[in-house]
Amino acid sequence: MSQSQRFLVTAVPSRRDGLGSNGMQNGDSSVQETESTVPILEYLREPNKYGDGIPKESSPFINSTDIDKGTMYEGKNLALFEEEMDRNPMVSSLLNRLANYTNLTQGVREHEEAENNEESRKKEIKAPQMGTFIGVYLPCLQNILGVILFLRLTWIVGAAGIFGSFWIVFICCACTLLTAISMSAIATNGVVPAGGSYYMISRSLGPEFGGAVGLCFYLGTTFAGAMYILGTIEILLTYIVPSAAIFKADDPSQETQTMLNNMRVYGTCTITLMATVVFVGVKYVNKLALVFLACVILSILAIYAGVIKTAFSPPDFPLCILGNRTLASKAFDVCAKVSTVGNQTVTTQLWRLFCDSPYLNATCDEYFNLNNVTLIQGIPGIASGVISENIWSTYGSQGELLEKRGLPSVPASESATNTRLPYVFSDIATYFTMLVGIYFPSVTGIMAGSNRSGDLKDAQKSIPTGTLLAIITTSFIYLSSIILFGACIEGVLLRDKFGDSVDGNLVIGTLAWPSPWVIVIGSFFSTCGAGLQSLTGAPRLMQAIARDGIIPFLRVFGHGKANGEPTWALLLTAGICEIGILIASLDSVAPILSMFFLMCYMFVNLACALQTLLKTPNWRPRFTYYHWTLSFLGMSLCLALMFICSWYYALVAMVIAGCIYKYIEYRGAEKEWGDGIRGLSLNAARYALLRLEDGPPHTKNWRPQLLILLNLDPEQNVKHPRLLSFTTQLKAGKGLTIVGSVLEGTFLDRHADVQNAEQNIKTLMGLEKTKGFCHVVVSSNRRDGVSHLIQSSGLGGMKHNTVLVAWPELWRQTDGPTGWKNFVDMVCETTAAHQALLVTKNIDSFPTNQERFAGGTIDIWWIVHDGGLLMLLPFLLSQHKVWKKCKMRIFTVAQIDDNSIQMKKDLQLFLYQLRLDAEVEVVEMLDNDISAFTYERTLVMEQRSQMLKQMQLSKNEREREAQLIHDRNAAAHSSGTDRLSVSPEGIHMTWTKEKITAEKNKNKESLSPEGVRDIFNMKPEWGNLNQSNVRRMHTAVKLNEVVVNRSQDARLVLLNMPGPPKNRQGDENYMEFLEVLTEGLNRVLMVRGGGSEVITIYS
């Protein structure tokens, strides 16, 4: 069926409300149908696309006219589901529509994508009525029986013998039988639209495999067309009209090349003519298909009749043998050296070919002188006993003479292989594997029935039955023909590929009854029809692939004429077919298409085996006589046959398929077809996750598995895109990456915002080439949402071990204590979960993936050891091209009691054992007195904390007060005004800018708190300051001073991130410590380890 059907359901009120039997109200002439009808299959594919949020008038199943919505569902049994009827139709409506729907149309686009509703509006046509015999059996029979049977099977029997030929046919037929079983299971697991095997493989193994194998199947079908055309020309020029040859060979050694040139010329003309016929009208090709099939059947019947006739009346078909060497009969008229004319002995034409003159005293070829000429029957008949001579193989090399075993022969002293003498030579070398490659195309064509599934009355029944019966029938024909040919025909005649020894006659034609022309004409029309069928089917296969859109540059071939005929695909097919014709040798083209067909069949078996083993819920084929072992055996046999036929052709075919696979994976369109590869990936992932549950990873396998926490603006856009850039530089696509974010509210209210946020994040991840997963959650508050992400992100052993977050730059201006408190809580929770934490400060100044640092350093300030993550991160960053040219410098801090020289040596040795290349420097920090600046900074910090706790200010007031404190803090740190600083001894002094600098360098003077300006009119005594805060601030100030002095110009500074105080009362002070610690630095990455070793010196 080539048109799609549309169904409309109109809501009909009950009859008790005054409706007639036809469902119309009294007085109404008709019930108007609404315009927005929807195809049943479109609805089944995308039920949420129709009805969700759409008025019920446009529902695909229930359309009201002017009836009030309140009266649409009068029954109370389903009132609970009334509000969902727009999205989920009643089962009765669905079943009614499906019962009236007969079949699918032909065409993948209408049934798989339906991207354009206009294209899918087709006229209704009659339901298909083709049965098993007409729709499947006969098309398969026509495609399987063809050119090889008539032109090459006798030659294969002669070279391989009956035993070897039987095995060749048996292996090939077993391969197709196993493939047909797998194909029947797939084809009966749903309807297969146009595209046949391509559709089955792509929907079972995914777009990558489907596109690769689909193109290989297309190339196989195209080269099959070239093979059939070459067979047609060979029959025409060899057996029907030999005089029509354009090129003539003066030298017998040039006959083969001359024949190839003739086939190129005639083949090019034929492909042009056939392409024109297909372009003008495919319907004529389809009408002639039965005529061509009739020719095939009549030819086979004629062969069997001829074999029976040989039992009592063999044909007169003599062969001329010199010694035991076969002679080409075209060069002479009488099989004798001399003849008697009257009473005189005269020489014959054969004498003149071997001697230098026609006289009896002439000098002749030595072998000619030593051996006699014998005339034997080429077809002695089935009762002759010749079968015993043809059981075993007689392989030969190229240019070898055809010799009859059993005849006496006197060898000559010198090799008599002069090609000018009228011997019959072998044109190519023969061996078992080569014969398999030539024969295999004769068993292809098993997909003909599945390609017509849309035209079958009962495809679920017809495809398995018709295909398997056709394979069994053709296998019987081939196997019986092998035995009958070997039992009726002489071995040398079987090996005579072109019939040179019998005046160029078709051997199988002479065997047939009643006339050789039955076979000659029948085989001619058979191969001609097969060529037309290939030129008809291949473009449609290409069109199906192009319309799927999985290979972008092939989309142009999805277009065609107004009636859908694939014009551009036909031109491409004709061009590729011309390549095969230019090869010109049927024996060279056959192995090429064997590769592509075998690859196609291999993946059909793989698809069936995969679906069976995965036991996917949708795998419910009606054909039940299959098993995964049979599919696996068929797949193995196909793979073996590929390399048996030609190992280099097999490698080329695999490389082509592999390139197509990678191209689709890299550039192809995203398709979700529910294929088996995704199911296999799920099973593999499940198995791997269960294995990972056994325990934590070894230190050698540890890598940061990141959870990136992003902040979003009100439009759900990412505030800091550089965080993903940094993730890409750190991960390089390795390991687990989860990008998470939190939206405040309830999921029912914000599910649309979640989808929008995830889409924005995924888009940004694609731009930044961040490979990972996106997870946006909705929570009543941000703190709980972040906690949920930290606890529950990942699955099983595939969980994150590191959290990456940007430093909250505006933590002082955030609404209340929520901003900094959320951050501190997050730090505490990552510590409790034994997860590492990375905090980037000034993230917007970090480089993008397109930037390249030409030099500079990555400075690591190793204060405490928390697992070695501080060492591992710079190494991972240096693998990326952004940081590749930056050198690593490692600084560590020595206390007054430490031996800094020994520390440096130990650290250098440690880095050498870690295989890290870095410059080492030990910084000495003396236990100096606490500076006045430290006390003042501590005072400002505690004063701000105390004020925010005691004063219940409004939001705006708190923001203004916080800003005032921040401004005063900045002024105290950077302005040139006088500063006051005190020490516990109580000494007072006034500070200038120069004195402040001197204090920060020396820090040895004692100062007094008296006379200090009262900042907020609530100044505490300096002695009452929290000494723990003073010490922490002193560490932050001194360490910041050292880091800024050494690493102010570094490309990136990594340092240990101190943990929050165990006393949660001072959380806000913790933020101030970190702020002071990192002041004056451009790019900072604060690192807090997860408590486990992540780097080791051992191999």
XYZ file of C-alpha atoms in Angstrom, residues 263-677:
415
model
C 31.049 -6.023 -23.000
C 32.017 -2.544 -21.801
C 30.543 -0.897 -24.899
C 27.372 -2.959 -25.016
C 27.010 -2.851 -21.219
C 27.151 0.944 -21.157
C 24.495 1.129 -23.857
C 22.346 -1.400 -21.986
C 22.565 0.382 -18.641
C 21.573 3.629 -20.350
C 18.594 1.950 -21.998
C 17.482 0.177 -18.812
C 17.808 3.334 -16.696
C 15.667 5.169 -19.244
C 13.020 2.442 -19.067
C 12.981 2.577 -15.273
C 12.788 6.371 -15.340
C 9.928 6.443 -17.827
C 7.738 3.820 -16.223
C 8.381 1.358 -13.433
C 4.934 -0.139 -13.933
C 6.080 -1.674 -17.212
C 8.999 -3.325 -15.434
C 6.644 -4.798 -12.836
C 4.296 -6.089 -15.529
C 7.168 -7.797 -17.336
C 8.355 -9.454 -14.136
C 5.973 -12.398 -14.564
C 7.126 -12.840 -18.164
C 10.738 -12.997 -17.053
C 9.813 -15.426 -14.278
C 8.019 -17.641 -16.781
C 11.192 -17.755 -18.873
C 13.177 -18.949 -15.850
C 10.697 -21.680 -14.958
C 10.410 -22.905 -18.564
C 14.204 -23.025 -18.855
C 14.540 -25.133 -15.706
C 11.807 -27.499 -16.861
C 13.576 -27.801 -20.212
C 16.809 -28.775 -18.434
C 15.104 -31.538 -16.461
C 13.368 -32.753 -19.607
C 16.673 -32.831 -21.468
C 18.323 -34.843 -18.682
C 15.548 -37.427 -18.849
C 15.882 -37.592 -22.617
C 19.628 -38.346 -22.413
C 18.822 -41.591 -20.668
C 17.577 -43.137 -23.913
C 18.569 -40.651 -26.629
C 21.626 -38.524 -25.864
C 22.220 -35.549 -28.159
C 24.936 -35.666 -30.814
C 27.427 -33.233 -29.323
C 30.972 -34.278 -30.342
C 34.247 -33.028 -28.875
C 37.565 -33.134 -30.719
C 40.472 -34.270 -28.567
C 44.149 -34.267 -29.593
C 45.829 -36.747 -27.290
C 44.076 -35.708 -24.131
C 43.880 -31.996 -24.998
C 40.618 -30.343 -25.945
C 40.552 -28.480 -29.273
C 38.531 -25.354 -30.089
C 36.183 -26.430 -32.876
C 35.667 -22.973 -34.395
C 39.037 -23.119 -36.149
C 38.415 -26.284 -38.216
C 35.614 -28.252 -39.803
C 36.675 -31.912 -39.499
C 38.104 -33.557 -36.370
C 40.881 -35.395 -38.275
C 44.440 -34.823 -39.386
C 43.859 -36.049 -42.917
C 40.862 -37.084 -44.987
C 40.379 -39.226 -48.102
C 38.968 -37.468 -51.134
C 38.522 -39.986 -53.910
C 41.638 -42.097 -53.759
C 43.812 -39.281 -52.440
C 44.799 -38.466 -48.870
C 44.573 -34.779 -48.235
C 45.241 -32.700 -45.145
C 42.489 -30.974 -43.236
C 42.152 -27.504 -41.723
C 43.277 -28.975 -38.430
C 46.556 -30.107 -40.113
C 47.171 -26.621 -41.427
C 46.776 -25.189 -37.923
C 49.535 -27.369 -36.489
C 51.834 -27.624 -39.546
C 53.723 -25.080 -41.614
C 52.245 -26.265 -44.951
C 49.272 -28.308 -46.210
C 51.524 -31.062 -47.534
C 52.038 -34.402 -45.859
C 55.776 -33.808 -45.597
C 55.287 -30.572 -43.713
C 56.920 -29.827 -40.382
C 54.261 -30.081 -37.672
C 53.975 -29.460 -33.996
C 55.684 -32.226 -32.009
C 52.658 -32.985 -29.825
C 50.489 -33.092 -32.982
C 52.800 -35.691 -34.519
C 52.947 -37.875 -31.413
C 49.222 -38.030 -30.613
C 46.079 -39.007 -32.390
C 42.847 -37.079 -32.771
C 39.798 -38.554 -31.015
C 36.136 -37.634 -31.340
C 34.057 -38.170 -28.167
C 30.510 -37.258 -27.181
C 30.282 -34.182 -24.950
C 26.940 -35.242 -23.465
C 27.034 -39.037 -23.247
C 23.883 -39.151 -21.126
C 22.841 -39.997 -17.617
C 23.279 -43.719 -18.175
C 26.849 -43.454 -19.493
C 28.610 -43.696 -16.154
C 30.497 -40.410 -16.678
C 29.451 -39.409 -13.155
C 32.358 -41.410 -11.736
C 34.838 -39.195 -13.617
C 33.221 -35.952 -12.382
C 33.000 -36.690 -8.656
C 36.336 -35.136 -7.721
C 37.701 -31.682 -8.424
C 39.936 -30.688 -11.331
C 41.225 -27.238 -10.379
C 43.608 -25.495 -12.750
C 45.731 -22.413 -13.138
C 45.209 -19.552 -15.561
C 46.189 -20.426 -19.135
C 46.182 -24.161 -18.419
C 45.088 -26.564 -21.175
C 41.822 -28.443 -20.681
C 42.779 -32.118 -20.644
C 40.543 -35.169 -20.440
C 41.571 -37.664 -17.837
C 41.834 -41.272 -18.960
C 42.871 -40.695 -22.576
C 46.401 -41.701 -23.651
C 48.772 -38.836 -24.323
C 52.420 -38.769 -25.411
C 54.074 -35.678 -23.966
C 56.188 -33.502 -26.202
C 59.779 -32.612 -25.412
C 58.957 -28.910 -25.163
C 55.973 -27.200 -23.660
C 53.221 -26.903 -26.202
C 51.263 -24.006 -24.730
C 51.380 -21.767 -27.779
C 48.162 -19.755 -27.613
C 48.034 -19.594 -31.419
C 47.257 -23.328 -31.564
C 43.535 -24.240 -31.371
C 43.592 -25.515 -27.811
C 40.989 -24.611 -25.192
C 42.649 -22.751 -22.307
C 41.446 -21.892 -18.813
C 40.853 -18.133 -18.676
C 41.254 -17.866 -14.879
C 42.677 -19.952 -12.063
C 40.119 -22.088 -10.249
C 40.079 -23.058 -6.579
C 37.413 -23.757 -3.987
C 37.206 -20.375 -2.265
C 37.109 -18.468 -5.552
C 34.230 -20.635 -6.777
C 32.321 -19.924 -3.560
C 32.579 -16.188 -4.251
C 31.367 -16.606 -7.829
C 28.492 -18.895 -6.892
C 27.138 -17.055 -3.835
C 25.240 -14.339 -5.789
C 23.042 -17.111 -7.193
C 21.464 -17.690 -3.752
C 20.821 -14.021 -2.955
C 17.394 -12.535 -3.399
C 15.803 -13.907 -0.237
C 14.709 -10.378 0.785
C 12.319 -10.001 -2.157
C 9.338 -11.115 -0.085
C 10.019 -8.956 2.976
C 10.414 -5.918 0.720
C 6.804 -6.401 -0.420
C 5.292 -6.680 3.059
C 3.001 -3.707 2.450
C 1.437 -5.463 -0.534
C 0.703 -8.732 1.251
C -2.655 -9.763 2.585
C -1.095 -11.425 5.650
C 2.569 -10.501 5.841
C 3.050 -12.209 9.208
C 2.215 -15.552 7.603
C 3.342 -15.082 4.009
C 6.916 -13.862 4.532
C 8.249 -16.869 6.503
C 6.322 -19.426 4.501
C 7.059 -18.032 1.051
C 10.722 -17.232 1.711
C 11.584 -20.597 3.253
C 9.719 -22.502 0.539
C 11.562 -20.530 -2.143
C 14.932 -21.297 -0.525
C 14.100 -24.989 -0.203
C 12.913 -25.106 -3.835
C 15.947 -23.328 -5.253
C 18.325 -25.348 -3.074
C 16.784 -28.525 -4.490
C 17.139 -27.176 -8.033
C 20.797 -26.261 -7.554
C 21.772 -29.467 -5.763
C 19.946 -31.693 -8.222
C 21.399 -29.752 -11.157
C 24.906 -30.371 -9.857
C 24.351 -34.125 -9.738
C 22.574 -34.221 -13.098
C 25.204 -32.103 -14.857
C 27.963 -34.308 -13.483
C 26.093 -37.453 -14.554
C 25.348 -36.309 -18.125
C 28.234 -34.123 -19.358
C 31.896 -34.826 -19.981
C 34.317 -33.185 -17.526
C 36.307 -31.256 -20.154
C 33.097 -29.850 -21.580
C 31.965 -28.816 -18.101
C 35.234 -26.931 -17.611
C 34.884 -25.243 -21.017
C 33.322 -22.023 -19.687
C 32.378 -20.432 -23.041
C 31.806 -23.610 -25.099
C 34.834 -23.115 -27.354
C 35.156 -26.863 -27.894
C 31.584 -27.131 -29.212
C 31.592 -24.222 -31.619
C 30.544 -21.671 -29.025
C 27.266 -23.364 -28.059
C 25.762 -23.043 -24.596
C 26.352 -26.420 -22.971
C 23.300 -26.296 -20.755
C 21.256 -25.298 -23.807
C 22.343 -28.347 -25.762
C 21.372 -30.530 -22.803
C 17.874 -29.016 -22.661
C 14.855 -30.278 -24.540
C 13.241 -29.584 -26.973
C 15.666 -26.933 -28.265
C 18.804 -25.147 -27.110
C 17.090 -21.850 -27.895
C 14.712 -22.393 -24.985
C 17.642 -21.973 -22.604
C 19.414 -19.275 -24.623
C 16.356 -17.052 -24.989
C 15.080 -17.872 -21.517
C 18.384 -17.055 -19.841
C 18.698 -13.856 -21.873
C 15.324 -12.528 -20.771
C 15.891 -13.799 -17.239
C 19.138 -11.876 -16.796
C 17.688 -8.837 -18.548
C 14.679 -8.845 -16.198
C 16.896 -9.294 -13.139
C 18.948 -6.289 -14.215
C 15.808 -4.186 -14.541
C 14.624 -5.333 -11.109
C 17.963 -4.313 -9.569
C 17.775 -0.881 -11.205
C 14.252 -0.570 -9.838
C 14.946 -1.736 -6.274
C 18.340 -0.172 -5.575
C 17.220 3.469 -6.062
C 14.284 2.917 -3.724
C 16.614 1.513 -1.107
C 18.830 4.579 -1.441
C 15.759 6.794 -1.225
C 14.695 5.085 2.015
C 18.152 5.656 3.515
C 18.229 9.278 2.350
C 14.763 10.038 3.709
C 15.705 8.668 7.100
C 18.208 11.522 7.269
C 20.899 9.541 9.087
C 23.558 10.431 6.483
C 23.371 14.196 5.828
C 25.120 14.333 2.444
C 22.757 11.698 0.981
C 19.580 13.670 1.639
C 19.484 14.964 -1.923
C 18.818 11.408 -3.112
C 15.593 11.316 -1.141
C 13.950 13.603 -3.684
C 12.485 12.563 -6.993
C 9.629 13.130 -9.350
C 6.206 14.320 -8.262
C 4.955 10.747 -8.072
C 7.771 9.806 -5.693
C 10.029 8.052 -8.190
C 13.676 8.352 -6.993
C 15.187 10.219 -9.947
C 18.435 11.301 -8.275
C 18.919 7.910 -6.663
C 18.414 6.282 -10.070
C 21.178 8.419 -11.553
C 23.519 7.477 -8.702
C 22.652 3.801 -9.110
C 23.305 3.909 -12.845
C 26.672 5.593 -12.223
C 27.797 2.980 -9.690
C 26.472 0.208 -11.925
C 28.624 1.588 -14.742
C 31.695 0.979 -12.564
C 30.827 -2.709 -12.421
C 30.256 -2.767 -16.166
C 33.671 -1.203 -16.799
C 35.186 -4.085 -14.818
C 33.484 -6.135 -17.552
C 34.237 -9.570 -16.102
C 31.286 -11.345 -14.524
C 33.692 -13.488 -12.520
C 35.318 -10.344 -11.051
C 32.053 -8.563 -10.228
C 30.391 -11.551 -8.506
C 32.736 -11.637 -5.460
C 32.250 -7.892 -4.930
C 28.500 -8.139 -4.532
C 28.961 -11.356 -2.523
C 30.795 -9.300 0.123
C 28.041 -6.739 0.458
C 25.236 -9.313 0.574
C 27.099 -11.455 3.090
C 27.658 -8.440 5.321
C 23.965 -7.614 5.117
C 22.948 -11.187 5.979
C 25.465 -11.286 8.819
C 23.853 -8.293 10.503
C 20.345 -9.659 9.974
C 21.440 -12.721 11.968
C 23.128 -10.504 14.544
C 19.978 -8.439 14.942
C 17.851 -11.534 15.565
C 20.347 -13.063 17.994
C 20.691 -9.793 19.869
C 16.964 -9.246 20.235
C 16.455 -12.836 21.343
C 19.188 -12.736 23.974
C 18.114 -9.329 25.300
C 14.486 -10.500 25.553
C 13.184 -7.006 25.021
C 9.464 -6.667 25.767
C 8.717 -5.635 22.191
C 10.366 -8.775 20.772
C 7.300 -10.890 20.045
C 7.664 -12.353 16.515
C 4.839 -14.485 15.210
C 7.378 -16.765 13.553
C 8.468 -18.933 16.460
C 10.808 -21.430 14.781
C 13.962 -19.486 15.527
C 16.679 -19.647 18.135
C 19.592 -17.422 18.969
C 22.022 -20.282 18.312
C 20.758 -20.580 14.734
C 21.182 -16.838 14.258
C 24.658 -16.938 15.730
C 25.559 -19.874 13.484
C 24.251 -17.974 10.458
C 26.238 -14.887 11.443
C 29.425 -16.935 11.860
C 28.849 -18.664 8.526
C 28.383 -15.325 6.758
C 31.586 -13.972 8.271
C 33.482 -17.120 7.326
C 32.150 -17.008 3.762
C 33.285 -13.411 3.407
C 36.879 -14.374 4.039
C 36.555 -17.660 2.140
C 35.403 -15.816 -0.972
C 38.054 -13.112 -0.875
C 39.833 -11.923 2.225
C 40.895 -8.608 0.688
C 37.388 -7.852 -0.619
C 36.083 -8.713 2.852
C 38.492 -6.263 4.487
C 37.578 -3.545 1.991
C 33.862 -4.079 2.619
C 34.412 -3.930 6.379
C 36.487 -0.754 6.088
C 33.750 0.863 3.987
C 31.078 -0.170 6.493
C 33.265 1.000 9.382
C 33.844 4.415 7.820
C 30.124 4.834 7.220
C 29.424 3.760 10.814
C 31.848 6.312 12.269
C 30.570 9.035 9.964
C 26.967 8.455 11.058
C 28.100 8.355 14.677
C 29.956 11.652 14.267
C 27.810 13.644 11.834
C 24.598 11.701 11.402
C 21.190 12.722 12.682
C 20.130 11.577 16.140
C 17.569 8.800 15.847
C 15.820 6.822 18.546
C 14.425 3.636 17.020
C 14.442 1.427 20.092
C 17.238 -0.605 18.556
C 18.946 -3.590 20.100
C 22.322 -1.883 20.447
